[in-house]
XYZ file of C-alpha atoms in Angstrom:
531
model
C 0.000 0.000 0.000
C 1.346 3.409 -0.892
C 1.828 5.991 1.783
C 0.558 9.480 1.204
C 2.741 12.486 1.924
C 0.809 15.411 3.300
C 1.908 18.869 2.263
C 0.390 21.993 3.709
C -0.652 24.340 0.959
C 0.853 27.785 1.261
C -1.794 29.474 -0.869
C -5.027 29.569 1.117
C -5.377 31.274 4.470
C -6.526 28.141 6.262
C -3.888 25.531 5.420
C -5.321 22.855 3.163
C -3.931 19.365 2.652
C -2.622 18.091 -0.667
C -1.778 14.403 -0.923
C 0.957 12.891 -3.037
C 1.607 9.182 -3.479
C 5.032 7.943 -2.406
C 6.319 7.637 -5.978
C 5.178 11.160 -6.858
C 7.797 13.902 -6.870
C 6.972 16.410 -4.135
C 6.749 19.897 -5.689
C 9.416 22.457 -4.838
C 8.553 25.770 -3.176
C 8.193 28.434 -5.881
C 11.014 30.905 -6.557
C 10.506 34.681 -6.404
C 6.973 34.513 -5.064
C 5.619 34.344 -1.490
C 5.938 31.074 0.430
C 3.836 31.588 3.552
C 5.270 30.371 6.835
C 2.030 30.840 8.761
C -1.549 31.743 7.856
C -1.628 33.928 4.772
C -3.500 36.755 6.461
C -0.636 37.277 8.918
C 1.704 38.224 6.071
C 4.606 36.103 7.335
C 6.358 34.734 4.245
C 9.668 34.169 2.518
C 10.652 34.769 -1.091
C 13.235 32.307 -2.364
C 15.969 34.055 -4.314
C 17.930 30.862 -5.006
C 17.061 27.246 -4.243
C 19.014 25.054 -1.872
C 20.392 21.537 -2.239
C 18.748 18.169 -1.579
C 15.679 17.671 0.592
C 17.036 17.983 4.151
C 16.224 20.970 6.335
C 17.511 21.911 9.795
C 15.782 20.681 12.948
C 14.741 22.958 15.791
C 17.922 22.360 17.845
C 20.425 22.046 14.992
C 23.584 24.093 14.621
C 23.497 26.329 11.521
C 25.899 28.666 9.751
C 24.169 31.608 8.081
C 24.807 34.979 6.552
C 22.095 37.559 7.028
C 21.300 41.252 6.977
C 18.408 43.539 7.915
C 16.766 44.953 4.764
C 13.837 46.646 6.479
C 14.984 50.187 5.689
C 17.508 49.639 2.912
C 19.210 46.929 0.893
C 22.338 45.846 2.754
C 25.090 43.384 1.954
C 24.992 40.020 3.684
C 27.131 39.907 6.781
C 29.940 37.511 7.627
C 29.040 33.876 8.355
C 27.824 33.319 11.890
C 27.248 30.064 13.735
C 23.906 29.760 15.514
C 22.521 27.036 17.771
C 18.787 26.953 17.139
C 16.419 26.735 20.069
C 18.677 28.762 22.387
C 17.112 32.181 21.852
C 20.053 33.555 19.842
C 17.647 34.633 17.078
C 14.025 35.843 17.097
C 11.601 32.894 16.911
C 10.320 34.024 13.500
C 13.827 33.938 12.052
C 14.382 30.442 13.456
C 11.081 29.355 11.923
C 12.337 30.683 8.599
C 15.669 28.859 8.866
C 14.060 25.454 9.588
C 12.058 25.860 6.370
C 15.236 26.240 4.296
C 17.610 23.836 2.564
C 21.380 24.033 2.537
C 22.595 26.972 0.388
C 19.086 28.419 0.052
C 18.854 32.237 -0.100
C 15.642 33.991 0.923
C 14.162 37.345 1.772
C 11.798 36.946 4.704
C 8.978 39.348 5.582
C 8.136 39.205 9.276
C 5.032 41.122 10.415
C 4.982 43.052 13.702
C 2.849 40.289 15.282
C 5.875 37.959 15.107
C 8.667 40.473 15.842
C 8.053 42.484 19.010
C 5.555 44.831 17.349
C 7.849 45.905 14.499
C 7.619 44.854 10.834
C 10.950 43.468 9.638
C 12.635 42.195 6.462
C 15.806 40.098 6.374
C 17.906 38.394 3.736
C 19.136 35.013 4.943
C 21.580 32.593 3.320
C 21.788 29.127 4.924
C 25.378 28.052 4.291
C 25.273 24.732 6.163
C 23.803 22.990 9.174
C 24.697 20.221 11.569
C 21.983 17.830 12.760
C 21.640 17.720 16.536
C 19.504 15.104 18.310
C 18.387 14.962 21.921
C 18.578 11.160 22.173
C 16.523 10.836 25.362
C 14.449 14.010 25.101
C 15.792 15.285 28.428
C 19.083 16.939 27.479
C 21.146 14.077 28.957
C 22.588 12.853 25.637
C 22.939 15.409 22.849
C 24.254 13.961 19.572
C 25.903 16.154 16.941
C 25.991 14.290 13.599
C 29.252 15.231 11.898
C 28.797 12.770 9.028
C 25.524 11.066 8.187
C 25.586 7.315 7.809
C 24.059 5.286 5.000
C 20.903 3.203 4.816
C 18.259 2.810 7.515
C 19.684 0.111 9.785
C 20.861 1.006 13.279
C 22.829 -1.009 15.810
C 21.108 -3.767 17.786
C 22.438 -6.184 20.406
C 23.295 -9.105 18.110
C 24.838 -6.980 15.346
C 28.517 -7.163 14.470
C 30.075 -3.704 14.603
C 33.413 -2.000 14.142
C 33.880 1.497 15.508
C 36.360 3.951 16.964
C 35.675 5.905 20.136
C 37.229 8.745 22.075
C 35.902 9.856 25.464
C 37.256 13.182 26.635
C 36.748 16.343 28.631
C 38.855 19.438 28.052
C 42.459 18.263 27.744
C 41.811 14.914 29.454
C 41.203 11.779 27.350
C 39.654 9.056 29.517
C 39.437 6.372 26.846
C 40.434 6.051 23.185
C 40.355 3.091 20.824
C 40.775 3.388 17.065
C 39.143 0.045 16.280
C 36.728 -1.993 18.378
C 35.463 -5.075 16.552
C 32.655 -6.700 18.533
C 28.879 -7.135 18.882
C 26.300 -4.788 20.359
C 25.840 -7.023 23.394
C 29.577 -7.336 24.156
C 30.850 -6.678 27.679
C 33.301 -4.264 26.065
C 30.420 -1.873 25.511
C 29.101 -0.179 28.640
C 25.363 0.683 28.853
C 25.848 4.374 28.094
C 27.916 3.674 24.999
C 25.362 1.179 23.693
C 22.583 3.730 24.270
C 24.419 5.956 21.796
C 25.436 3.238 19.320
C 21.887 1.994 18.841
C 20.964 5.401 17.318
C 23.767 5.237 14.727
C 23.963 4.066 11.122
C 26.870 2.565 9.228
C 29.382 5.262 8.276
C 28.036 7.775 10.771
C 30.463 9.992 12.685
C 28.993 11.756 15.689
C 29.986 13.658 18.781
C 27.806 13.155 21.845
C 27.683 15.553 24.770
C 27.003 13.419 27.841
C 25.610 14.764 31.105
C 28.106 14.338 33.971
C 25.765 12.368 36.285
C 24.628 10.081 33.442
C 28.286 9.471 32.561
C 29.113 8.440 36.142
C 26.221 5.947 36.255
C 26.356 4.475 32.733
C 30.025 4.540 31.678
C 31.097 2.372 34.605
C 34.093 0.725 32.883
C 35.768 4.042 32.027
C 38.598 5.395 34.202
C 37.312 8.664 35.653
C 40.524 10.021 37.183
C 40.689 13.830 36.827
C 37.049 13.954 35.728
C 35.491 17.381 36.298
C 31.838 17.818 37.260
C 30.792 18.931 33.782
C 29.642 17.395 30.507
C 31.789 14.738 28.820
C 32.230 14.378 25.060
C 32.161 11.043 23.238
C 33.379 10.886 19.619
C 32.263 7.783 17.682
C 32.893 6.640 14.121
C 30.744 3.601 13.250
C 32.839 2.090 10.457
C 31.064 -1.242 9.987
C 27.614 -2.584 10.793
C 26.561 -6.139 9.947
C 22.934 -6.752 10.848
C 22.137 -10.026 12.606
C 18.387 -10.522 12.329
C 16.235 -12.813 14.458
C 14.194 -14.313 11.628
C 11.199 -15.581 13.623
C 11.706 -13.527 16.770
C 12.211 -16.702 18.806
C 15.960 -16.471 19.396
C 16.809 -19.630 17.437
C 17.396 -18.547 13.826
C 19.711 -15.606 13.101
C 20.497 -14.265 9.642
C 23.792 -12.558 8.813
C 24.315 -10.808 5.477
C 27.686 -11.804 4.021
C 27.301 -9.838 0.782
C 24.765 -7.078 0.235
C 22.464 -7.081 -2.771
C 21.990 -4.099 -5.033
C 18.452 -4.484 -6.346
C 14.974 -4.695 -4.868
C 13.642 -7.853 -3.240
C 10.743 -10.064 -4.336
C 7.656 -8.095 -3.322
C 5.135 -10.919 -3.894
C 5.253 -14.597 -2.934
C 4.488 -15.565 -6.546
C 7.775 -13.988 -7.638
C 9.905 -16.227 -9.831
C 13.343 -16.542 -8.231
C 16.697 -18.225 -8.828
C 18.689 -19.140 -5.747
C 21.893 -20.851 -4.673
C 21.690 -22.826 -1.423
C 23.841 -24.836 0.963
C 23.077 -26.704 4.198
C 26.030 -27.389 6.503
C 25.884 -29.607 9.594
C 28.981 -30.217 11.735
C 31.222 -28.828 8.981
C 29.737 -31.291 6.465
C 27.889 -30.027 3.370
C 24.589 -31.908 3.300
C 23.101 -30.305 0.182
C 24.412 -27.562 -2.106
C 24.045 -26.228 -5.637
C 26.792 -23.578 -5.498
C 28.762 -25.583 -8.074
C 25.703 -25.899 -10.351
C 23.073 -23.688 -11.951
C 20.792 -21.765 -9.531
C 17.500 -23.417 -8.624
C 14.454 -21.711 -10.152
C 11.102 -21.713 -8.360
C 8.273 -19.575 -7.048
C 8.214 -18.900 -3.327
C 4.531 -19.780 -2.926
C 5.058 -23.241 -4.429
C 6.679 -24.153 -1.101
C 9.476 -26.279 -2.494
C 11.733 -24.567 0.034
C 11.498 -24.971 3.806
C 9.713 -22.197 5.711
C 13.090 -20.922 6.967
C 14.362 -20.336 3.435
C 11.145 -18.666 2.296
C 11.138 -16.308 5.268
C 14.705 -15.270 4.422
C 14.445 -15.078 0.649
C 11.351 -12.873 0.562
C 13.319 -10.098 2.306
C 16.584 -10.557 0.371
C 17.784 -8.276 -2.390
C 19.058 -9.680 -5.676
C 22.758 -10.450 -5.257
C 22.492 -10.784 -1.485
C 24.383 -13.650 0.135
C 23.354 -14.610 3.664
C 24.137 -17.169 6.338
C 21.503 -18.391 8.803
C 22.754 -19.663 12.133
C 20.245 -22.333 13.226
C 19.857 -23.442 16.833
C 17.922 -26.718 16.609
C 16.978 -26.921 20.278
C 13.928 -24.653 19.843
C 10.239 -25.308 19.127
C 10.336 -24.507 15.383
C 12.843 -27.044 14.093
C 10.349 -28.152 11.439
C 10.973 -24.854 9.635
C 14.274 -26.412 8.492
C 12.681 -29.146 6.332
C 8.911 -28.634 5.950
C 8.957 -27.854 2.198
C 7.619 -30.002 -0.629
C 10.853 -30.754 -2.483
C 12.484 -33.722 -0.688
C 15.941 -32.821 -2.022
C 15.791 -29.412 -0.345
C 14.264 -30.754 2.860
C 16.472 -33.590 4.157
C 15.759 -35.195 7.484
C 17.990 -33.901 10.277
C 18.870 -36.351 13.092
C 17.466 -35.427 16.509
C 20.913 -35.312 18.101
C 21.979 -32.418 15.827
C 21.767 -29.117 17.719
C 23.410 -26.721 15.278
C 23.287 -26.076 11.524
C 24.047 -23.341 9.019
C 22.112 -22.468 5.873
C 23.687 -20.332 3.136
C 21.438 -18.618 0.572
C 22.288 -16.382 -2.364
C 19.475 -14.747 -4.333
C 20.698 -14.845 -7.930
C 17.651 -13.310 -9.616
C 14.040 -12.406 -8.908
C 11.131 -10.693 -10.556
C 8.655 -8.767 -8.418
C 5.686 -11.088 -8.869
C 2.188 -9.745 -9.381
C -0.819 -8.895 -7.244
C -4.305 -9.972 -8.329
C -5.251 -6.516 -9.548
C -2.042 -6.429 -11.596
C -2.979 -9.557 -13.578
C -5.305 -10.119 -16.509
C -8.242 -12.489 -15.958
C -6.495 -15.342 -17.808
C -3.352 -14.867 -15.713
C -5.434 -15.106 -12.553
C -6.855 -18.428 -13.738
C -3.348 -19.753 -14.429
C -2.295 -18.596 -10.975
C -5.226 -20.434 -9.375
C -4.447 -23.682 -11.226
C -0.762 -23.450 -10.257
C -1.601 -23.053 -6.559
C -4.206 -25.810 -6.808
C -1.431 -28.236 -7.769
C 0.608 -27.151 -4.746
C -2.417 -27.724 -2.514
C -2.906 -31.194 -3.982
C 0.703 -32.121 -3.083
C 0.066 -31.110 0.521
C -3.224 -33.048 0.593
C -1.566 -36.234 -0.637
C 1.058 -35.862 2.103
C -1.694 -35.568 4.715
C -0.807 -31.928 5.487
C -4.419 -30.833 5.399
C -4.077 -27.413 7.010
C -1.410 -26.394 4.497
C -3.507 -27.800 1.655
C -6.468 -25.747 2.875
C -4.332 -22.599 2.921
C -3.158 -23.166 -0.663
C -6.662 -23.926 -1.944
C -7.819 -20.710 -0.311
C -4.932 -18.795 -1.942
C -5.896 -20.299 -5.287
C -9.513 -19.212 -4.799
C -8.368 -15.700 -3.921
C -6.529 -15.552 -7.255
C -9.791 -15.746 -9.206
C -12.012 -13.743 -6.890
C -14.281 -11.828 -6.961
C -16.435 -14.611 -8.353
C -19.010 -12.258 -9.927
C -16.282 -10.919 -12.233
C -15.179 -14.337 -13.471
C -16.024 -15.332 -17.066
C -18.284 -18.339 -17.477
C -15.445 -20.699 -18.375
C -13.684 -19.910 -15.074
C -16.613 -20.892 -12.919
C -15.896 -24.653 -12.969
C -12.420 -23.967 -11.526
C -13.892 -21.808 -8.778
C -16.387 -24.525 -7.865
C -13.637 -27.186 -7.774
C -11.604 -24.999 -5.418
C -14.575 -24.376 -3.141
C -15.326 -28.105 -3.025
C -11.705 -28.858 -2.146
C -11.769 -26.208 0.569
C -14.876 -27.904 1.934
C -13.182 -31.333 1.805
C -10.172 -30.047 3.770
C -12.450 -28.494 6.390
C -14.341 -31.778 6.687
C -11.048 -33.610 7.232
C -10.246 -31.060 9.954
C -13.765 -31.532 11.394
C -14.656 -27.899 10.695
C -18.128 -28.675 9.418
C -19.578 -25.185 9.562
C -16.697 -23.777 7.474
C -17.155 -26.658 5.012
C -20.859 -25.919 4.665
C -20.193 -22.213 4.029
C -17.672 -23.032 1.284
C -20.072 -25.374 -0.500
C -22.917 -22.869 -0.211
C -20.811 -20.517 -2.383
C -20.192 -23.313 -4.895
C -23.918 -24.072 -5.119
C -24.676 -20.401 -5.738
C -22.694 -20.824 -8.973
C -23.883 -24.327 -9.971
C -26.987 -25.230 -7.886
C -27.033 -28.801 -9.238
C -23.348 -29.669 -8.941
C -23.370 -33.247 -7.673
C -20.039 -33.120 -5.815
C -21.032 -29.866 -4.095
C -24.328 -31.363 -2.942
C -22.486 -34.435 -1.678
C -19.917 -32.306 0.206
C -22.623 -30.204 1.829
C -24.513 -33.311 2.832
C -21.350 -34.612 4.526
C -20.873 -31.298 6.357
C -24.520 -31.169 7.424
C -24.328 -34.741 8.665
C -21.375 -33.695 10.811
C -23.543 -30.854 12.169
C -26.397 -33.334 12.933
C -28.552 -31.578 10.302
C -29.759 -34.890 8.889
C -32.837 -33.493 7.162
C -30.696 -30.932 5.315
C -28.207 -33.650 4.401
C -30.967 -35.914 3.044
C -32.384 -33.024 0.991
C -28.959 -32.499 -0.608
C -28.457 -36.212 -1.275
C -31.907 -36.697 -2.762
C -31.380 -33.685 -5.046
C -28.008 -35.112 -6.095
C -29.662 -38.482 -6.901
C -32.374 -36.745 -8.918
C -29.767 -34.810 -10.946
C -27.731 -37.997 -11.566
C -30.753 -39.870 -12.919
C -31.942 -36.901 -15.005
C -28.524 -36.337 -16.568
C -27.700 -40.050 -16.733
C -24.400 -39.437 -14.894
C -24.411 -42.680 -12.929
C -20.777 -42.715 -11.739
C -21.718 -41.473 -8.267
C -25.168 -43.050 -8.035
C -24.119 -45.979 -5.846
C -22.150 -43.675 -3.525
C -25.101 -41.297 -3.158
C -27.590 -44.103 -2.495
C -25.341 -45.667 0.164
C -24.915 -42.253 1.809
C -28.707 -41.759 1.832
C -29.125 -45.058 3.708
C -26.435 -44.102 6.264
C -27.953 -40.681 6.926
C -31.480 -42.180 7.231
C -30.177 -44.538 9.930
C -28.421 -41.660 11.735
C -31.567 -39.541 11.505
C -33.702 -42.354 12.945
C -31.290 -42.873 15.854
C -31.181 -39.139 16.471
C -34.989 -38.886 16.734
C -35.195 -41.986 18.953
C -32.654 -40.432 21.308
C -34.636 -37.175 21.364
C -37.829 -39.076 22.275
C -36.070 -40.789 25.179
C -34.777 -37.452 26.466
C -38.264 -35.902 26.335
C -39.804 -38.898 28.136
C -37.354 -38.452 31.012
C -38.133 -34.728 31.182
C -41.898 -35.254 31.640
C -41.952 -38.209 34.056
């Protein structure tokens, strides 16, 4: 689903909302015409003389370098660069509001009405030369982070991650700790609580300086030598050089994925994506299965040839990505290692084995398609493909998985009212198979509901009538079951389709006996009630 970006219109007096989809380019502020910074009627606006760079703008506590001059009375030259810390009252609030609306290297003339400037109308020219992002990490002024170099990507440090960083902890002329290269994990004993609190906000390649409150430093940097420490803020310089994410795949603490080589293209967005993958399973340093010396294996994720573990990894991998999964086989989800349909890819693992490693490399992948992105004929092909997967599960006695696949297949050709006439038989077959699976699972009400939909399409479908009769028998609705069976018998005789006649007649006799016993039991219960 696409996220909308809300942009406040700067034209009307009461700000209106324009929505832009995530792949729509957000319009730039206009040049040389008013861009209102508050309600239009207040007359507080800027006129952009030259655009800035990129999309980033300063935050409300960032450090900025600007040149500015007062042009209220006359046109003046811009002054020398000055460094300002926003949010400290060094500038009027209206000027700060202007600066946080600007991009790096943007030049504006701002018109500030008396309402926003101590009762005096003012005009300024402002040039934003640069800015440094500053973050209050806890929201209480205890840890203030100055980002000297932004990192890359979106990932930040977590406990299991492998990291390499340099750190310097200092105050004035005193250096309390310095290490040019620490190679460890986020949960290492080498990292004190205060340092980890900072690291978990950082991205790979980020260089930051953190101003740490004295009391927080005493309590949370316990492993640091504090000789000659003054009762004032401490500075911590960190360069996060490497970050290797270690992801808990199922959130159970037993399967961890480590990226060995990063991919450079998007991942498979749909489970029907066609992929090519290299794989290897290693147990006790022995390669059990591998195709790294062969051609990549081609399949679709939703055909479930792979174990659940592989599918869960692959669907989030980028093309070209190479990953290792560290598998602890003492947990409750060991079946995820070999519960796929292809026996070659799902070898049995002896119970005494406690550890294994899976290596996966996504060689290629298309994006797959959603239902609304497919033509009607493609949706039918999709349904038939998934129906075959469901049948494999059914033959293996994995009824719940078969039910799920039959339901997925049905979803591929829904809504039913839009299906062409020649697709209706497939839909009815799927609904009947869904009913059969529910009957096997003793979910008779769900089975009856599925067959009701089938009979809405073909009211005289013999198999549908038989399935509903079975479900109704399971619900002790013997009269309803007999009605379905008698209608099925009538249709068989009328159409001379005698293949199921013997089965239907035998079922009628069984249900008649059950119905008779049911009524006899009811009579006995009533007799006891009225004695």
